[in-house]
Coordinates of C-alpha atoms in Angstrom, one line a residue:
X167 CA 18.5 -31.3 -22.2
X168 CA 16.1 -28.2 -20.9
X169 CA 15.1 -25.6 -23.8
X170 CA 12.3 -23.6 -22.1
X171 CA 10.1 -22.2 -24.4
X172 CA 7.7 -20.6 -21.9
X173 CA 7.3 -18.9 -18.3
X174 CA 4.4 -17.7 -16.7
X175 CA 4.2 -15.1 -14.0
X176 CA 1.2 -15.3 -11.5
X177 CA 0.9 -12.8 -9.4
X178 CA -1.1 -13.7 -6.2
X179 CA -2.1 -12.0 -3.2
X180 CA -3.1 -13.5 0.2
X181 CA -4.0 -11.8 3.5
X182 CA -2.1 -13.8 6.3
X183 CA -4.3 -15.6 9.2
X184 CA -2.7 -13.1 11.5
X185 CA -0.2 -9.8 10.4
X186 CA 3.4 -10.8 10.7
X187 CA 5.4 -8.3 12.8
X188 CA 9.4 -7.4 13.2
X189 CA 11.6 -5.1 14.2
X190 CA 12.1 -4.0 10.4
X191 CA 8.3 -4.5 9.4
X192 CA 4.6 -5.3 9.2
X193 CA 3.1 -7.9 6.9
X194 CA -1.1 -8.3 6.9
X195 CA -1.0 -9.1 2.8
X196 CA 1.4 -11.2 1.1
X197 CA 2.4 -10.6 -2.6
X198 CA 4.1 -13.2 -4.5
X199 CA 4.9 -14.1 -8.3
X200 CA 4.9 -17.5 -8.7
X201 CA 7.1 -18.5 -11.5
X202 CA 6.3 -21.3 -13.9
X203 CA 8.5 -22.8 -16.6
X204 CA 7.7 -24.9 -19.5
X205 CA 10.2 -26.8 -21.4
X206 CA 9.8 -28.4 -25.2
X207 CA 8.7 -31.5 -24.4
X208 CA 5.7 -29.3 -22.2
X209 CA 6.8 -30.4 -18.5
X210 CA 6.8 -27.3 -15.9
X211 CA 8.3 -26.3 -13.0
X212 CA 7.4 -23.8 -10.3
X213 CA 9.4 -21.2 -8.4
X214 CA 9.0 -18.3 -6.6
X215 CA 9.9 -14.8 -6.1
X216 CA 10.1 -14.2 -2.2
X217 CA 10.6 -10.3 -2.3
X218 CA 7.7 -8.3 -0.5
X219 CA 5.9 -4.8 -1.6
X220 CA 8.2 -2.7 0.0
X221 CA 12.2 -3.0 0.4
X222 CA 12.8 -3.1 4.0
X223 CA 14.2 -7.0 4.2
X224 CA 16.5 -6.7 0.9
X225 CA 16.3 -4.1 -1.7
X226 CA 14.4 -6.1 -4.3
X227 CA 10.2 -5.8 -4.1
X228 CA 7.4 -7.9 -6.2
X229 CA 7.7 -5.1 -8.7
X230 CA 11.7 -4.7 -9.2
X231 CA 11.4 -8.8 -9.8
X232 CA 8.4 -8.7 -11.8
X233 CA 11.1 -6.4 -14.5
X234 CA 14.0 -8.0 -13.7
X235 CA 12.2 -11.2 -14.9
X236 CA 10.0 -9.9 -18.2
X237 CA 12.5 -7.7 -19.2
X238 CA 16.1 -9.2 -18.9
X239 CA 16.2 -12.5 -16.9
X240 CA 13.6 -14.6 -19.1
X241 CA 14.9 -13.3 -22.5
X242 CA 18.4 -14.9 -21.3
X243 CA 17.2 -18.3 -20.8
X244 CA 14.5 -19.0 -24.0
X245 CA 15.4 -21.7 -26.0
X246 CA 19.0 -21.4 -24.4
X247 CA 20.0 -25.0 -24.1
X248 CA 20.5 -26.2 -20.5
X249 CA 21.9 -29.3 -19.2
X250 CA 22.3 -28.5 -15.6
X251 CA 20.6 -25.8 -13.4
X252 CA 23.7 -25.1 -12.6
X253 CA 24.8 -23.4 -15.6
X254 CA 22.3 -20.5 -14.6
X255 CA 24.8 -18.8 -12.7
X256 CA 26.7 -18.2 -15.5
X257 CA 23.9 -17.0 -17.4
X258 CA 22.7 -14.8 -14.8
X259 CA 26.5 -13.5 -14.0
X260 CA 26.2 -10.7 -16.5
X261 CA 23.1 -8.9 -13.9
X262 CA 24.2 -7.4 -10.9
X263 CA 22.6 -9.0 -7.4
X264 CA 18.1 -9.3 -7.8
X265 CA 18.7 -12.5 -6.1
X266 CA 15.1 -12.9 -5.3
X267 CA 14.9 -12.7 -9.2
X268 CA 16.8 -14.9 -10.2
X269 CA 16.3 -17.5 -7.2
X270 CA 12.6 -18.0 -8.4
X271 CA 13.8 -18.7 -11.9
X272 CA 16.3 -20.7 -10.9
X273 CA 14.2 -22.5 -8.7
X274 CA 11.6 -23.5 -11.5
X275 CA 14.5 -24.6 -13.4
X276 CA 15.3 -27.4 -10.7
X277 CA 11.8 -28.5 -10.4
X278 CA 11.5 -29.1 -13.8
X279 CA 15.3 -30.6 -14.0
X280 CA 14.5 -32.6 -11.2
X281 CA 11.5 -34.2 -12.9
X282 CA 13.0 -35.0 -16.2
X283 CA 15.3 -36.8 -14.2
X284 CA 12.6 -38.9 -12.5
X285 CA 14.1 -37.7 -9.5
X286 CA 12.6 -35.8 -6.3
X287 CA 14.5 -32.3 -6.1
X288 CA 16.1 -33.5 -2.5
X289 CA 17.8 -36.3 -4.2
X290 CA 19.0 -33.8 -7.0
X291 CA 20.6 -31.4 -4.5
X292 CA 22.3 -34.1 -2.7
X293 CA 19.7 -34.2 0.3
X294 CA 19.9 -37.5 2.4
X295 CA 17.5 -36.8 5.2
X296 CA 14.1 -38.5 4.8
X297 CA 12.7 -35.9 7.3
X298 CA 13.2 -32.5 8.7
X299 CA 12.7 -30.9 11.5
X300 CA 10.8 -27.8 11.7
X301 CA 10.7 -24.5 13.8
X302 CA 8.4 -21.7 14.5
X303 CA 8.8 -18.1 14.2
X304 CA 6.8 -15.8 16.3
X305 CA 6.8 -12.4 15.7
X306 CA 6.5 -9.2 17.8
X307 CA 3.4 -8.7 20.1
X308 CA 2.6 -8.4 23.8
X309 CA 4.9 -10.7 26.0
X310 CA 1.5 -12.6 27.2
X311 CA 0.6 -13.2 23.4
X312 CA 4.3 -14.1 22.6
X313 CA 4.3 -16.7 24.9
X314 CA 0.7 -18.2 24.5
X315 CA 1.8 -18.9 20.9
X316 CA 4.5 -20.8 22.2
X317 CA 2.3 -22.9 24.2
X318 CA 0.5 -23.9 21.3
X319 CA 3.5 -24.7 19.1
X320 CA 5.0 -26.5 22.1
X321 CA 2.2 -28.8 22.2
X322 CA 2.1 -29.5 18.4
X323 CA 5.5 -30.5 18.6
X324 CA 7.9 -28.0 16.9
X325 CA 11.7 -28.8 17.5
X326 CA 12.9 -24.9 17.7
X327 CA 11.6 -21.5 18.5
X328 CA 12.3 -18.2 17.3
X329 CA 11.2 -14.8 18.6
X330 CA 11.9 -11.2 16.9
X331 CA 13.5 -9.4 19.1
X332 CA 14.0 -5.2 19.1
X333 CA 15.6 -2.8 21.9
X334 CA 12.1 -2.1 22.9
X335 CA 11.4 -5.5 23.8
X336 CA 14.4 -8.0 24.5
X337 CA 15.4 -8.9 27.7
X338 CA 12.2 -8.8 29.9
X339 CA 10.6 -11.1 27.0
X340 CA 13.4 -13.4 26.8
X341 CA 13.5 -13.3 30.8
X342 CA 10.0 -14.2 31.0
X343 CA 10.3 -17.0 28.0
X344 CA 12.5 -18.8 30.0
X345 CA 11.0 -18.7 33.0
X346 CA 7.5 -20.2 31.3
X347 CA 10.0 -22.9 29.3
X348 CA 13.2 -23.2 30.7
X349 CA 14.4 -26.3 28.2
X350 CA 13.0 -25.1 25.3
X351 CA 15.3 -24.6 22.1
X352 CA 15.1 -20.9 21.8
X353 CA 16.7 -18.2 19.4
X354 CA 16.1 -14.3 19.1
X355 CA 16.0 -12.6 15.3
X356 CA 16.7 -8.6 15.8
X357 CA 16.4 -8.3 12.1
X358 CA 19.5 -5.9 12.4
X359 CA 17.7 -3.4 15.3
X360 CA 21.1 -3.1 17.4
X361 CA 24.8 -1.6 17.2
X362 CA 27.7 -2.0 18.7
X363 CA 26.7 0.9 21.2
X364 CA 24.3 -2.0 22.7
X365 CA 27.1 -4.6 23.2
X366 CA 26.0 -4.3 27.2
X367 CA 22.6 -5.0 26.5
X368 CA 23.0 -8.0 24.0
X369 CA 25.6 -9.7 27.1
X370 CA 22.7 -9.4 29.4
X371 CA 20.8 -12.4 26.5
X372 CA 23.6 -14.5 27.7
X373 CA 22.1 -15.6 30.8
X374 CA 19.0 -17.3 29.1
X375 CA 21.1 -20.6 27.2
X376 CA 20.0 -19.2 23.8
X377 CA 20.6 -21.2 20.3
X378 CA 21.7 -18.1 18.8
X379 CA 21.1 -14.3 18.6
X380 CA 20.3 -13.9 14.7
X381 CA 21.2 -10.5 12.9
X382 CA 21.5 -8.4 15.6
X383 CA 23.8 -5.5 13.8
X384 CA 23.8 -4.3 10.0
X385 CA 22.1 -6.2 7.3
X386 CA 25.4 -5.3 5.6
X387 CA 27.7 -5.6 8.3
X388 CA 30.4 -8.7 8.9
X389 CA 33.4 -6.4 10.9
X390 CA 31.0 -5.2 13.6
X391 CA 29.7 -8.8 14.3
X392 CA 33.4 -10.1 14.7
X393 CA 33.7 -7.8 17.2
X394 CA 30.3 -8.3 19.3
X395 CA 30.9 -12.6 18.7
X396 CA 34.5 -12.1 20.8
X397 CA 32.0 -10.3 23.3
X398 CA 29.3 -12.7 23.2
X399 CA 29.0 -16.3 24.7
X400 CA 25.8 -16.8 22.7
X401 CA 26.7 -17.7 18.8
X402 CA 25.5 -15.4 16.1
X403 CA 23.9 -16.2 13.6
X404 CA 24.1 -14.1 9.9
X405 CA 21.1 -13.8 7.6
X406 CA 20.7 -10.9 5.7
X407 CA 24.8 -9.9 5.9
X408 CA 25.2 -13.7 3.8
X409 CA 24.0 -13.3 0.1
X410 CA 27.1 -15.1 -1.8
X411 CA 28.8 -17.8 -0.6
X412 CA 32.1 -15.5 -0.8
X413 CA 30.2 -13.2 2.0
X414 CA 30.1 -16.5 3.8
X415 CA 33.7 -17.1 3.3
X416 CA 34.6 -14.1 4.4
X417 CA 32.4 -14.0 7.6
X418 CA 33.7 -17.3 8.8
X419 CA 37.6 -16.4 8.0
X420 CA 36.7 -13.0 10.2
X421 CA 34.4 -14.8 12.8
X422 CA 31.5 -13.0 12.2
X423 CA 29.4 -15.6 13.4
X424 CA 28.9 -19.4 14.5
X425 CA 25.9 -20.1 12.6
X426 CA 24.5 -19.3 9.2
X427 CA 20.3 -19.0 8.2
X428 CA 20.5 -19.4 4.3
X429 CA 17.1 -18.6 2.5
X430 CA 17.5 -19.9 -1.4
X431 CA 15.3 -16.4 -2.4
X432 CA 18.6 -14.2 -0.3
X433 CA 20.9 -16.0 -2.1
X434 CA 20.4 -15.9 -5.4
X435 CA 18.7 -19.6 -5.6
X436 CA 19.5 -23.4 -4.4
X437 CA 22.8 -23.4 -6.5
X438 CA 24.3 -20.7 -4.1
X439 CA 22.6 -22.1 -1.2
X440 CA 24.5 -25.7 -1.8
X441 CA 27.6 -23.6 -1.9
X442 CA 27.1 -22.1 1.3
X443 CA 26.3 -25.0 2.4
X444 CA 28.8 -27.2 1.5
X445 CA 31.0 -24.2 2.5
X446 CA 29.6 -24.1 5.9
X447 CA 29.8 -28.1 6.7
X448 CA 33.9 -27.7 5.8
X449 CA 34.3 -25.3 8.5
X450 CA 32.0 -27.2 10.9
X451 CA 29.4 -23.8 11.0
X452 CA 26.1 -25.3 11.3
X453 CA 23.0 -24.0 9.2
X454 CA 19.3 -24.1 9.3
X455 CA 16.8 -22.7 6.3
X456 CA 14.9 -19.7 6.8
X457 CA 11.4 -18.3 5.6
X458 CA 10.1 -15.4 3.9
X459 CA 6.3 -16.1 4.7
X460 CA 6.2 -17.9 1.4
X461 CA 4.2 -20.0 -0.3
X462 CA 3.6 -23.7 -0.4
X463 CA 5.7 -23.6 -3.5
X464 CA 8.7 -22.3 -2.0
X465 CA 8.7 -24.0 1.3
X466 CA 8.6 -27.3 -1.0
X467 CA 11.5 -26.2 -2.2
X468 CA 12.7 -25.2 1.3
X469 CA 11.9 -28.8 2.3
X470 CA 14.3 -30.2 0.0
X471 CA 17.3 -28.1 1.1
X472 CA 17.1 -29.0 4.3
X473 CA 17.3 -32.6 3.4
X474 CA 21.3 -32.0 3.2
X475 CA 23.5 -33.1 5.9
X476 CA 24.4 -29.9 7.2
X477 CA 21.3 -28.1 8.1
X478 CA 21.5 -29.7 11.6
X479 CA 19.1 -26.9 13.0
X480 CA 15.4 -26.5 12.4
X481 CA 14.4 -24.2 9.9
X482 CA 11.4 -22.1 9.7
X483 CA 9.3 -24.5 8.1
X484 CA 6.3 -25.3 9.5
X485 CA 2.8 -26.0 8.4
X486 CA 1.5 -24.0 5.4
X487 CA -2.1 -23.5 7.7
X488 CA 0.2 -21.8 10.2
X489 CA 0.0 -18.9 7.8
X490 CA -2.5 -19.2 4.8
X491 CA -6.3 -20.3 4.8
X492 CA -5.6 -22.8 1.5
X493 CA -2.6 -24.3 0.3
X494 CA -1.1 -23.9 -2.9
X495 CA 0.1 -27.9 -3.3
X496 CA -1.6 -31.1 -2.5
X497 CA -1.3 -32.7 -0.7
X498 CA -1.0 -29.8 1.9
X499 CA 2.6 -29.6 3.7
X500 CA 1.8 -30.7 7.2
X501 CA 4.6 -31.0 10.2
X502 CA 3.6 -34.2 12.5
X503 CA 5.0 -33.5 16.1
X504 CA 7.8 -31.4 14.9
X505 CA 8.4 -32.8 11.0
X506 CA 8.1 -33.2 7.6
X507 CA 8.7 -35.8 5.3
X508 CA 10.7 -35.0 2.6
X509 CA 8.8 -36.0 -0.4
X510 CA 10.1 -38.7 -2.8
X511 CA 8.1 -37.4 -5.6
X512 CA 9.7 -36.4 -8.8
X513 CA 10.6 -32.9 -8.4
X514 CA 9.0 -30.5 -5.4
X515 CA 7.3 -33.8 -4.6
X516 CA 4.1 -31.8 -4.6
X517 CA 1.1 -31.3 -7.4
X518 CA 0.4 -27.3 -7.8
X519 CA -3.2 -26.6 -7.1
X520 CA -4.1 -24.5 -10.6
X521 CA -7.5 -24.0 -9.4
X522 CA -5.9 -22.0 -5.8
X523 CA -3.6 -20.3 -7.6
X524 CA -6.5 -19.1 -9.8
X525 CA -8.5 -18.0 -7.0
X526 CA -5.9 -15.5 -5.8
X527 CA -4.2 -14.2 -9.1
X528 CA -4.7 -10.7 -10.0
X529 CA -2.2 -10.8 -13.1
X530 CA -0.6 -13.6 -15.1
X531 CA 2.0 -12.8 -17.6
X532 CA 3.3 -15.0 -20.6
X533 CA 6.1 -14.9 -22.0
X534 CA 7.6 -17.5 -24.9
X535 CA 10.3 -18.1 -27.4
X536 CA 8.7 -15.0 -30.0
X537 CA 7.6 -12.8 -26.9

């Protein structure tokens, strides 16, 4: 049984070893809220709102999560009895969408399920991989600095790479990509920057043998990406247009896509992401876990959702130093020549580093049973 009986908020900010660029937005800083629950018999678990500053990748920002969570989603669940994280959905039925909300309260919830079970959270999800492996994402720059990075995470042994993609720069980077690498496991994000009007220019990508073309039309789109997938020879892959599992449903029944990115924050947390999952392996559509320039805490989490069977693509996980001077866990989450263990650990597997977390809070809110 899980009564929770307190939750933390600690908001952090960290500046990013290098600004994170896409077709949809610039990233130097990174705000998160790290979430952490803790039950009657005083064990915690740690989650994570994903959302950033402003609302250009979903609608939700650190501050609509911040009241989503005070306000209304933490009130549901003190001292409401819980056997199963499971049950959360139900709980959280009665608010309309704030995924990223309720994903990082949900999130801390399996941690801290998955360690009263004495169990690591891959083995509570149903993972069976002992490792995954892990991708890199490279975001928009000059050609020449696009594909120097790709050098690098060539040699350190990532197993797929991903480059953002916009109608100002596609198919002379892409062209020039391949010509430096041509084996290497590529994919292009557009982060929704096209429309069916560029139908000719996305045919020209086929050429190159990539993975997939994520995103390319509306965040909210799954009509218009039926119709450019009969046009296309490359699959599509759906990220932001997927945030139920009955949007993934749908999007398979219209072929919308061949491939599916599912991020636990987009989704609403790991519950739905299992159900897309499991969802996606039925209809033989492959998946892969993407990232949202997160923490340590939430690529932990990441870690063990990839440990299912069906995400037979490498994710976006990669090495927390990739992105962030210190890590948030120890011991620090490392890829070795393109993986990661999946930690056997109860729960994330990893120990939170108080002390870090410290160092970069601005704010911490509590809130218990007689807030």
């Amino acid at each position: 049984m899980i009564i929770i009986q307190t939750v933390k908020l600690h908001h952090i900010t960290q500046k990013l070893k290098s600004p994170f660029t896409s077709s949809i937005g610039y990233v130097s800083d990174r705000e998160s809220i790290l979430v952490e629950v803790i039950d009657s018999d005083g064990i915690s678990g740690w989650g994570e709102v994903v959302a950033f500053s402003t609302p250009w990748y979903t609608e939700e920002t650190i501050n609509t999560a911040f009241h989503l969570l005070k306000d209304i989603l933490i009130p549901l669940i003190l001292k409401q009895p819980l056997t199963h994280p499971e049950q959360l959905q139900a709980v959280f039925n009665k608010v309309k969408r704030n995924y990223m909300a309720k994903a990082s309260l949900e999130g801390a919830i399996w941690d801290l399920f998955a360690k009263k079970q004495g169990i690591s959270l891959a083995t509570a999800l149903g993972g069976e991989r002992k490792e995954i492996e892990c991708g890199v994402v490279i975001g928009i720059s000059s050609i020449s600095a696009m594909t120097e990075q790709i050098s690098q995470y060539v040699e350190e042994g990532y197993k797929r790479f991903k480059v953002k993609i916009s109608p100002k720069q596609d198919i002379k980077l892409i062209e020039d990509i391949r010509k430096q690498f041509p084996e290497l496991p590529l994919m292009a994000d557009a982060n929704s920057a096209y429309s069916l009007a560029d139908i000719d220019r996305l045919k020209e990508l086929d050429q190159f043998g990539l993975m997939m073309i994520e995103q390319p039309l509306a965040a909210d789109d799954i009509i218009d990406h039926a119709k450019l997938q009969q046009k296309l020879a490359t699959p599509i892959c759906l990220d932001e247009s997927i945030v139920t599992s009955e949007d993934a449903r749908k999007a398979i029944e219209l072929g919308s896509c061949r491939v599916i990115n599912i991020k636990p924050g987009r989704v609403g947390g790991l519950t739905e992401s299992k159900k897309i999952h499991d969802l996606c392996q039925s209809h033989k559509i492959p998946v892969w876990c993407g990232g949202m320039l997160e923490t340590s805490i939430s690529r932990a989490h990441n870690i063990a959702l990839a440990s299912l069977a069906n995400f037979s693509i490498p994710g976006d996980i990669s090495s927390s130093s990739r992105y962030w001077e210190e890590d948030m866990v120890n011991p620090e989450i490392k890829a070795v020549h393109g993986k990661i263990a999946v930690p056997k650990g109860n729960g994330i597997g990893f120990q939170v580093n108080k002390e870090i977390i410290k160092k970069y809070r601005h704010s911490k809110t509590v809130i218990n049973s007689s807030f």
